[in-house]
Short mmCIF file of C-alpha atoms and ligand atoms in Angstrom, two decimals:
data_model
loop_
_atom_site.label_atom_id
_atom_site.label_comp_id
_atom_site.label_asym_id
_atom_site.label_seq_id
_atom_site.Cartn_x
_atom_site.Cartn_y
_atom_site.Cartn_z
CA UNK A 7 25.69 74.19 -42.47
CA UNK A 8 22.95 73.19 -39.64
CA UNK A 9 23.28 69.30 -38.10
CA UNK A 10 19.94 67.63 -39.22
CA UNK A 11 18.35 65.80 -36.83
CA UNK A 12 15.58 62.98 -37.18
CA UNK A 13 12.63 62.02 -34.27
CA UNK A 14 9.64 60.03 -35.23
CA UNK A 15 6.69 60.30 -32.83
CA UNK A 16 4.69 57.19 -32.51
CA UNK A 17 1.62 56.71 -34.94
CA UNK A 18 4.04 55.62 -37.75
CA UNK A 19 7.71 54.37 -37.01
CA UNK A 20 7.73 51.82 -39.56
CA UNK A 21 7.52 55.38 -42.12
CA UNK A 22 10.17 56.85 -39.75
CA UNK A 23 12.62 54.15 -40.46
CA UNK A 24 12.24 54.58 -43.87
CA UNK A 25 12.29 58.12 -44.30
CA UNK A 26 15.78 57.62 -42.37
CA UNK A 27 16.99 54.40 -44.49
CA UNK A 28 16.57 57.09 -47.57
CA UNK A 29 18.58 60.39 -45.93
CA UNK A 30 21.07 58.16 -44.74
CA UNK A 31 21.06 59.66 -40.99
CA UNK A 32 20.26 57.71 -37.95
CA UNK A 33 16.61 57.66 -36.15
CA UNK A 34 16.96 59.56 -32.91
CA UNK A 35 15.13 58.76 -30.28
CA UNK A 36 12.14 59.85 -28.14
CA UNK A 37 10.43 58.11 -24.80
CA UNK A 38 6.91 58.85 -24.55
CA UNK A 39 5.28 58.20 -20.64
CA UNK A 40 1.71 58.33 -18.92
CA UNK A 41 1.87 59.19 -16.04
CA UNK A 42 -1.35 58.52 -13.32
CA UNK A 43 -3.78 61.38 -14.61
CA UNK A 44 -3.10 60.47 -18.02
CA UNK A 45 -0.77 63.28 -18.64
CA UNK A 46 1.41 62.24 -21.77
CA UNK A 47 4.95 63.18 -21.35
CA UNK A 48 8.28 63.32 -24.20
CA UNK A 49 11.42 63.01 -24.06
CA UNK A 50 14.15 64.41 -27.51
CA UNK A 51 16.74 61.98 -26.36
CA UNK A 52 19.65 63.51 -28.50
CA UNK A 53 21.09 66.95 -28.83
CA UNK A 54 18.33 69.63 -30.58
CA UNK A 55 20.46 73.00 -29.35
CA UNK A 56 21.07 75.02 -33.08
CA UNK A 57 20.41 71.46 -34.75
CA UNK A 58 18.00 70.89 -38.42
CA UNK A 59 14.87 69.68 -36.40
CA UNK A 60 12.30 68.13 -38.05
CA UNK A 61 9.68 65.78 -36.13
CA UNK A 62 7.52 63.10 -38.51
CA UNK A 63 4.64 62.30 -37.13
CA UNK A 64 1.17 61.49 -39.71
CA UNK A 65 -2.01 62.45 -37.35
CA UNK A 66 -3.78 60.01 -37.54
CA UNK A 67 -6.12 57.20 -35.58
CA UNK A 68 -5.94 58.28 -32.71
CA UNK A 69 -5.99 60.75 -33.99
CA UNK A 70 -5.51 63.14 -30.49
CA UNK A 71 -3.50 61.02 -29.01
CA UNK A 72 -1.19 61.77 -31.38
CA UNK A 73 -1.90 64.95 -31.69
CA UNK A 74 -0.73 66.02 -28.66
CA UNK A 75 1.79 63.91 -28.81
CA UNK A 76 3.70 66.20 -31.90
CA UNK A 77 2.14 69.13 -29.83
CA UNK A 78 4.48 68.14 -26.90
CA UNK A 79 7.25 67.46 -29.49
CA UNK A 80 7.31 70.56 -31.19
CA UNK A 81 7.26 72.40 -27.52
CA UNK A 82 10.44 70.52 -26.46
CA UNK A 83 12.05 70.81 -29.33
CA UNK A 84 12.07 74.62 -28.73
CA UNK A 85 12.61 74.63 -25.12
CA UNK A 86 15.52 73.08 -26.79
CA UNK A 87 16.94 75.54 -28.60
CA UNK A 88 16.79 73.94 -31.69
CA UNK A 89 17.37 76.60 -34.62
CA UNK A 90 14.07 75.30 -36.76
CA UNK A 91 11.52 72.49 -35.69
CA UNK A 92 8.95 71.26 -39.01
CA UNK A 93 6.93 69.11 -39.01
CA UNK A 94 6.80 66.15 -41.14
CA UNK A 95 2.68 65.50 -41.56
CA UNK A 96 1.98 62.52 -44.15
CA UNK A 97 -1.87 62.78 -43.28
CA UNK A 98 -2.95 65.87 -41.96
CA UNK A 99 -6.36 64.60 -40.29
CA UNK A 100 -8.39 67.46 -39.18
CA UNK A 101 -7.68 68.69 -42.50
CA UNK A 102 -10.86 67.43 -42.93
CA UNK A 103 -12.57 69.86 -41.24
CA UNK A 104 -11.50 72.89 -43.03
CA UNK A 105 -15.23 74.81 -43.22
CA UNK A 106 -17.66 76.04 -41.13
CA UNK A 107 -21.02 74.35 -43.42
CA UNK A 108 -22.95 73.90 -39.70
CA UNK A 109 -23.73 76.12 -36.91
CA UNK A 110 -21.40 76.17 -34.27
CA UNK A 111 -19.18 73.92 -35.54
CA UNK A 112 -15.03 74.90 -35.06
CA UNK A 113 -12.89 74.39 -38.17
CA UNK A 114 -10.18 72.17 -36.81
CA UNK A 115 -8.04 72.38 -39.11
CA UNK A 116 -7.42 75.93 -39.22
CA UNK A 117 -7.47 75.28 -34.80
CA UNK A 118 -4.30 72.48 -34.90
CA UNK A 119 -2.06 74.91 -37.48
CA UNK A 120 -2.31 76.47 -35.24
CA UNK A 121 -1.36 75.25 -32.22
CA UNK A 122 1.25 73.57 -34.30
CA UNK A 123 2.05 77.05 -34.60
CA UNK A 124 2.31 78.29 -31.14
CA UNK A 125 4.11 74.77 -30.00
CA UNK A 126 6.96 75.76 -31.92
CA UNK A 127 6.23 74.25 -35.81
CA UNK A 128 8.42 76.50 -37.56
CA UNK A 129 8.04 74.35 -41.19
CA UNK A 130 5.24 72.20 -42.17
CA UNK A 131 5.76 69.60 -44.87
CA UNK A 132 2.62 67.54 -45.87
CA UNK A 133 0.99 65.94 -48.30
CA UNK A 134 -2.17 65.37 -50.36
CA UNK A 135 -3.68 67.99 -48.17
CA UNK A 136 -7.69 67.32 -47.77
CA UNK A 137 -8.32 70.95 -49.45
CA UNK A 138 -5.68 73.13 -51.42
CA UNK A 139 -6.99 76.01 -48.71
CA UNK A 140 -6.05 73.99 -45.87
CA UNK A 141 -2.04 74.87 -46.84
CA UNK A 142 -2.93 78.61 -45.73
CA UNK A 143 -4.70 77.71 -41.99
CA UNK A 144 -0.75 77.82 -41.48
CA UNK A 145 0.70 81.09 -40.45
CA UNK A 146 4.71 78.97 -40.92
CA UNK A 147 5.95 78.14 -45.01
CA UNK A 148 4.35 74.32 -46.20
CA UNK A 149 5.80 72.67 -48.39
CA UNK A 150 2.87 70.24 -48.76
CA UNK A 151 3.24 67.36 -51.21
CA UNK A 152 0.56 65.25 -53.40
CA UNK A 153 1.38 61.33 -54.81
CA UNK A 154 -0.43 61.52 -58.25
CA UNK A 155 4.21 60.49 -59.57
CA UNK A 156 3.95 57.64 -56.86
CA UNK A 157 0.06 56.17 -57.69
CA UNK A 158 1.25 56.92 -61.68
CA UNK A 159 3.94 55.71 -61.52
CA UNK A 160 1.79 52.29 -60.68
CA UNK A 161 -1.51 52.24 -63.28
CA UNK A 162 1.41 53.19 -65.69
CA UNK A 163 2.49 49.41 -65.90
CA UNK A 164 -0.66 48.50 -66.17
CA UNK A 165 -2.87 47.39 -69.99
CA UNK A 166 -4.69 51.41 -69.82
CA UNK A 167 -5.93 51.43 -73.56
CA UNK A 168 -9.93 51.53 -72.41
CA UNK A 169 -9.07 53.62 -68.97
CA UNK A 170 -10.91 56.63 -67.64
CA UNK A 171 -9.81 57.83 -64.34
CA UNK A 172 -13.19 59.28 -61.68
CA UNK A 173 -13.62 61.67 -59.22
CA UNK A 174 -15.80 60.54 -56.16
CA UNK A 175 -16.11 64.87 -56.52
CA UNK A 176 -15.75 67.24 -58.39
CA UNK A 177 -13.28 69.16 -55.23
CA UNK A 178 -10.87 66.39 -56.42
CA UNK A 179 -11.07 66.30 -59.09
CA UNK A 180 -7.85 69.21 -60.44
CA UNK A 181 -5.82 66.37 -58.63
CA UNK A 182 -7.71 63.79 -60.57
CA UNK A 183 -8.01 65.46 -63.98
CA UNK A 184 -3.80 65.69 -62.90
CA UNK A 185 -3.03 62.29 -62.26
CA UNK A 186 -5.10 61.30 -65.89
CA UNK A 187 -2.54 63.66 -67.92
CA UNK A 188 0.21 61.89 -66.07
CA UNK A 189 -1.05 58.46 -68.39
CA UNK A 190 -3.20 60.58 -70.62
CA UNK A 191 -6.24 59.58 -69.67
CA UNK A 192 -9.86 61.02 -70.00
CA UNK A 193 -10.92 61.81 -66.52
CA UNK A 194 -15.22 62.25 -65.61
CA UNK A 195 -16.31 62.90 -61.92
CA UNK A 196 -19.17 62.17 -59.13
CA UNK A 197 -21.06 64.89 -58.11
CA UNK A 198 -21.54 64.46 -54.26
CA UNK A 199 -23.00 65.53 -51.95
CA UNK A 200 -21.79 64.63 -47.90
CA UNK A 201 -25.18 64.50 -45.72
CA UNK A 202 -23.38 62.55 -43.02
CA UNK A 203 -19.64 61.10 -41.94
CA UNK A 204 -21.71 57.81 -42.50
CA UNK A 205 -23.44 58.68 -45.73
CA UNK A 206 -23.25 60.71 -48.68
CA UNK A 207 -25.10 61.30 -52.23
CA UNK A 208 -22.92 60.53 -55.68
CA UNK A 209 -26.41 61.51 -57.93
CA UNK A 210 -24.29 61.49 -61.72
CA UNK A 211 -21.26 60.91 -62.99
CA UNK A 212 -20.41 64.14 -65.22
CA UNK A 213 -18.35 62.07 -67.90
CA UNK A 214 -19.71 58.74 -69.58
CA UNK A 215 -17.81 55.73 -68.04
CA UNK A 216 -20.02 53.11 -70.21
CA UNK A 217 -18.32 49.93 -70.86
CA UNK A 218 -14.51 50.96 -69.54
CA UNK A 219 -12.35 50.24 -67.53
CA UNK A 220 -12.34 53.04 -64.63
CA UNK A 221 -9.65 53.97 -61.97
CA UNK A 222 -11.35 56.03 -58.92
CA UNK A 223 -9.54 58.62 -57.28
CA UNK A 224 -9.77 60.81 -54.37
CA UNK A 225 -7.54 61.66 -51.04
CA UNK A 226 -8.31 59.94 -49.05
CA UNK A 227 -10.73 56.35 -47.60
CA UNK A 228 -12.24 55.53 -43.77
CA UNK A 229 -14.62 54.22 -43.61
CA UNK A 230 -15.71 53.55 -47.64
CA UNK A 231 -18.41 55.32 -47.72
CA UNK A 232 -17.67 57.75 -50.82
CA UNK A 233 -16.35 55.12 -52.81
CA UNK A 234 -18.75 52.43 -51.89
CA UNK A 235 -21.32 54.92 -52.92
CA UNK A 236 -19.19 55.84 -56.78
CA UNK A 237 -18.97 51.33 -57.02
CA UNK A 238 -22.45 51.68 -57.00
CA UNK A 239 -23.40 54.29 -59.79
CA UNK A 240 -20.71 53.77 -62.21
CA UNK A 241 -21.53 50.08 -61.88
CA UNK A 242 -25.52 52.06 -62.81
CA UNK A 243 -24.04 53.17 -66.22
CA UNK A 244 -21.73 50.03 -67.00
CA UNK A 245 -18.38 49.89 -65.65
CA UNK A 246 -16.70 47.99 -67.30
CA UNK A 247 -13.90 47.31 -63.93
CA UNK A 248 -13.39 48.97 -61.39
CA UNK A 249 -9.45 49.92 -59.28
CA UNK A 250 -9.40 52.00 -56.17
CA UNK A 251 -6.93 54.21 -56.15
CA UNK A 252 -6.06 57.01 -53.31
CA UNK A 253 -3.10 58.80 -50.86
CA UNK A 254 -3.68 58.42 -48.19
CA UNK A 255 -5.28 54.42 -46.86
CA UNK A 256 -7.19 55.17 -43.73
CA UNK A 257 -9.78 52.07 -44.10
CA UNK A 258 -12.17 52.31 -40.35
CA UNK A 259 -13.46 48.97 -40.23
CA UNK A 260 -13.60 46.82 -42.61
CA UNK A 261 -13.64 48.88 -44.95
CA UNK A 262 -10.96 47.26 -46.81
CA UNK A 263 -12.08 43.85 -46.57
CA UNK A 264 -15.14 45.17 -48.15
CA UNK A 265 -13.95 47.19 -50.92
CA UNK A 266 -11.73 44.69 -52.38
CA UNK A 267 -14.88 41.55 -51.85
CA UNK A 268 -16.94 44.65 -53.70
CA UNK A 269 -18.08 44.11 -57.61
CA UNK A 270 -15.52 44.78 -59.33
CA UNK A 271 -13.42 45.90 -57.84
CA UNK A 272 -9.77 44.58 -59.10
CA UNK A 273 -7.14 46.09 -57.07
CA UNK A 274 -7.22 48.87 -54.45
CA UNK A 275 -3.59 51.53 -54.29
CA UNK A 276 -2.81 53.50 -51.22
CA UNK A 277 0.83 55.30 -50.20
CA UNK A 278 2.09 54.72 -46.92
CA UNK A 279 0.73 58.26 -45.92
CA UNK A 280 -0.28 56.82 -42.58
CA UNK A 281 0.14 52.72 -41.74
CA UNK A 282 -2.58 50.38 -43.22
CA UNK A 283 -4.72 48.34 -40.80
CA UNK A 284 -4.83 44.92 -42.54
CA UNK A 285 -4.22 43.25 -45.80
CA UNK A 286 -5.20 41.94 -48.28
CA UNK A 287 -3.72 40.29 -52.28
CA UNK A 288 -5.75 42.99 -53.75
CA UNK A 289 -4.54 45.52 -52.21
CA UNK A 290 -0.98 47.89 -53.30
CA UNK A 291 1.06 49.95 -50.76
CA UNK A 292 3.30 52.34 -52.67
CA UNK A 293 5.86 54.25 -50.63
CA UNK A 294 6.25 57.83 -50.34
CA UNK A 295 9.32 57.73 -47.82
CA UNK A 296 11.39 59.09 -51.69
CA UNK A 297 9.40 61.68 -51.96
CA UNK A 298 9.29 62.86 -47.98
CA UNK A 299 12.97 61.93 -47.89
CA UNK A 300 13.53 64.10 -50.55
CA UNK A 301 11.89 67.55 -50.01
CA UNK A 302 13.44 67.44 -46.23
CA UNK A 303 17.17 67.00 -48.23
CA UNK A 304 16.17 70.21 -49.83
CA UNK A 305 14.87 71.72 -47.40
CA UNK A 306 17.43 71.35 -44.88
CA UNK A 307 19.61 72.10 -48.23
CA UNK A 308 17.78 75.16 -48.25
CA UNK A 309 17.28 73.79 -51.98
CA UNK A 310 13.93 74.04 -53.64
CA UNK A 311 11.34 72.09 -53.55
CA UNK A 312 8.24 72.43 -55.74
CA UNK A 313 9.04 70.59 -58.71
CA UNK A 314 8.16 67.98 -56.37
CA UNK A 315 4.92 68.93 -55.62
CA UNK A 316 3.76 70.56 -59.47
CA UNK A 317 1.30 68.99 -60.67
C1 R5P B 415 -14.04 63.65 -48.46
O1 R5P B 415 -13.90 64.62 -49.29
C2 R5P B 415 -12.94 62.93 -49.62
O2 R5P B 415 -12.52 63.30 -50.04
C3 R5P B 415 -12.63 62.14 -49.18
O3 R5P B 415 -13.64 61.23 -50.27
C4 R5P B 415 -13.68 60.86 -47.56
O4 R5P B 415 -12.84 61.49 -47.09
C5 R5P B 415 -13.41 59.64 -47.94
O5 R5P B 415 -13.55 59.06 -46.42
P1 R5P B 415 -14.49 58.19 -46.59
O6 R5P B 415 -14.12 56.59 -46.46
O7 R5P B 415 -15.60 57.93 -45.19
O8 R5P B 415 -16.92 57.47 -47.40
#
């Protein structure tokens, strides 16, 4: 069997270290340099020839920097005669750019997928893409995991006798339903319209949340605009308490502090798919390193990964 070689970019060293610890393999060093003209250069510091190479890099803030770094790592691995290059992208930020919903805009999710493949990526391992169709933007195999098991494991220890799961929009309702099924709970969804990056409107909640302990579930929290709008509707509809859960806790600006301080919010739960900026007593960060390490191990050994992404 070809030797496994794991490199991590600069986006999330803690996650790379955790994944390597679970895999029981060393994390190979990468040297990143920036020239006076602002161009980057990466050098992979371990032999790649005929090796099974994994490059771990969530595409997170600063997105453009981390993306180019991953492209350069992939090109370097291919140029060093890697047998296979798998990009492990726990958060694929450009996934939100998945449709042409305004004139003369680019579908960035598709373009970035093409760039990754052009740079030498043979396979992608990722987590909770913004929408399922983003998977199809890649012309190479994609293993698309979710974090519902981790999130459900957390809430499984709670008193859920009065709980209901609420998705902010109909797009995520299917995943919210799968999550609710794991916990034996009912599900509701918001009728959401995004006006701009900073403004969303939720006109109604489909389902009865009155007097319930709500678990809000979304794929990501960025500025928190979506969740704040949903919390306002939930209060109007008489929800008793609100926990907020997501896979990708990006928490731009002061979103985390504002959310923790919001009336009725009991806790906030996310995973470490992206580095979580800041800390708060109400915040729990669950690790996806064991799931990603298991998937990497199965990919390397040619075993089925599907049981890891079954909803
Ligand atoms: C959007 O459709 C996603 O599912 C999330 O609701 C969105 O990305 C969250 O962004 P923000 O926190 O800025 O509203």
